[in-house]
Amino acid sequence: MAYNCVVLIKQVPDTKRITGQAMNEDGTVNRAALPAIFNPEDLNALEMALQIKDTCGGKVTAVAMGLPAASDVLREALFRGADDAVLVTDRRCAASDTLATSYILSCAVKKLKADIVLCGRQAIDGDTAQVGPQLAEKLGITQITYVEEIKELKDDEISVKRNTGNGWQQVKTKLPVLLTVIDEANTPRVAGAKMLMKNKKARTPAELEGDAGKIKELEQKGLLIKQWDLDFLEADMQWCGRDGSPTKVHRIQSVVLAAKGTKQIEATQDGLNDMIHELIVDHTIG
Amino acid sequence: MIKVNKKGEVWVFAEQHRGKLEDTSLELLSRGSILAKQLGVKFAAVLLGDNNVKPLCDKLIHFGADKVYLAQHPLLEHYQTNSYNKVIYDLIHKYEPQIVLFGATPTGRDLAPRLASAVKAGLTADCTDLQIGSHEIKKTGEKYDNLLMQIRPAFGGNIIATIINYDRWPQMATVREGVMPMPEANGTRKGEIINETVHINQLDLPIEIIAEHIQAKKVNLKASRVIVAGGAGVGSKDNFKLVYDLANCLGGAPGATRAAVDLGFIDRDHQIGQTGTTVRPSLYIAVGISGAIQHQSGMSDSQKIIAINNDPDAPIFNVAHYKIVGDLNAIIPMMIKAIKEKV
Ligand SMILES: Cc1cc2nc3c(=O)[nH]c(=O)nc-3n(C[C@H](O)[C@H](O)[C@H](O)COP(=O)(O)OP(=O)(O)OC[C@H]3O[C@@H](n4cnc5c(N)ncnc54)[C@H](O)[C@@H]3O)c2cc1C
Ligand SMILES: Cc1cc2nc3c(=O)[nH]c(=O)nc-3n(C[C@H](O)[C@H](O)[C@H](O)COP(=O)(O)OP(=O)(O)OC[C@H]3O[C@@H](n4cnc5c(N)ncnc54)[C@H](O)[C@@H]3O)c2cc1C
């Protein structure tokens, strides 16, 4: 049986490469100073979907919500083997918390009629790991979190191994289902040369700045990446963007993890003896 | 969602598996009861399980709960997202609590977002601190008092955000394991147990658990007063013996960075940091550790920190109280000698 898989992918700033320059003076993060990348665990989710297609047949669609720049990760998904890609972009999505994000994504996924929805466990910028379970609730389907491996997929039944933090569980359920995938699940394949050649020129309408001629040309060549706004999704505005987000940011501080008064100790027997003596006197040890 | 309800109680989800309460739930009882006192409302634990979990109610009360809402049903024996979600959803709409807290355990992080989505309330992830405070919207001058300030790291641990929700309640949050102190039990505390009728059936259990394996954690880092943690700089699995030796002579536990775990020097149970355990021992000794932010976020609250590194500019020194620049292979034996002679 062939399956229709939808993978949710997020473009994120590479928070692993954060440096002093990436912080603004007011403590907020200067996203422009960080490279934008494919959220790491979303690559594992994509790989899992592609493996389902490899063994059972079907289709893989990648969906990203974000600024037009997120077209980059959608192209990357096409290079790696996704069949189709959708950019959800709309100014009114701005300031969405996870509840609003999952509502908007649910409107898009509903249009795609998925058998299996795959998310990364967690995005490395917002770091909440909430969008997967919330999206499953909005879609009214079963969720299985922290998926490490698909054990069996047959007809409308799936059995997976999930990591429970202090061990594992093998569970079985009926489709449709939403899986959140962890980085231990697999090693994502790299872009295929053929897919790269084929999709190198794929663009979203936003990237073409509305040039009607260009849009038409790419559409005819099958290289126009789908782009949906909130009107197209028939989203209820009360659940989108700032209005749809119950959580608000009260304050942001950059982390200055500094100890008060660092004492340098000589790396000699005497120096170490003195330090240990101090720690005994102040009851830290002993 | 429920309306803002200043008389609402403060709730903690009492997570139990096979009749044993999770440490994180107990840790939450200390902070939860303080928050409730500040707000002048009752503090309750919500306990779900099969017909054998009732004895846990006393423990929850001894650790700080004023009340326990007890939902017992044979189908609640094993945690499942949908069944637990449904029971707590009903309780929230019945009692309209103002705050609902969960441990940021694998179960808490599976359940809380599903529930927040169903309730249409906000949820703050993985908090490291909770306080009561007020918020003013500068533009309109509107002021909201007695809000839950939900403090959490984000952006890979590089920023700390304070999140609030003032218009759609309950205020919900998951709280990271090990960041709140474990309260002391008080065996004489009295509280109220409220038995709830549960309305669920087989359809609320869409998942079949086929097999399960539980690994007992080999170390209890959270309970250790002294931790000696080794990083990639230790160099090899064999050389990690230095870390064990130093830990042993201080009666401490061995910890590690993710790099050391990935290199196979030591088991993953020992990992400290954002994706490992968060610890706050009296003494933390960092050996051959560069001090990446993801590591620091799991240990920077230690009372005393000693760092040993041959790179004088290693970021770990920014959080260290004692800075020792040099080769760990020479320094550790000298330190062991110093300890053996003094202690
Ligand atoms: C500092 C800071 C703190 C925040 N704290 C909170 C908070 O506590 N609670 C809260 O509700 N919101 C919070 N937010 C907002 C939240 O980060 C955004 O709503 C974000 O769009 C989604 O959350 P996430 O990045 O945590 O994703 P996660 O929930 O970690 O993402 C999990 C998976 O969902 C999918 N996914 C997520 N976003 C998208 C997308 N845009 N397009 C496609 N797929 C996606 C991906 O598969 C991803 O791997 C915070 C934002 C900031 C900047
Ligand atoms: C999403 C995410 C989550 C992560 N979570 C965690 C986490 O939970 N915990 C964690 O630890 N990391 C985590 N990391 C990884 C983290 O970013 C670092 O890569 C890791 O902490 C580095 O480990 P290290 O200090 O052992 O290694 P390195 O950075 O390689 O540092 C080794 C240090 O040893 C010193 N050294 C070498 N030889 C000697 C010697 N002979 N004597 C003295 N010093 C010597 C070197 O000067 C160097 O400073 C995470 C990363 C990401 C992206």
CSV table of N, CA and C in Angstrom, one decimal, chain B residues 10 70 153 320:
chain,number,residue,atom,x,y,z
B,10,VAL,N,-3.9,26.4,42.1
B,10,VAL,CA,-2.6,26.0,41.4
B,10,VAL,C,-2.6,24.5,41.4
B,70,LEU,N,-8.2,12.8,42.6
B,70,LEU,CA,-7.8,11.4,42.3
B,70,LEU,C,-8.7,10.8,41.3
B,153,PRO,N,15.0,28.9,29.2
B,153,PRO,CA,16.0,29.1,28.1
B,153,PRO,C,15.4,28.8,26.8
B,320,ALA,N,33.6,29.4,36.3
B,320,ALA,CA,34.4,28.7,37.3
B,320,ALA,C,34.7,29.6,38.5
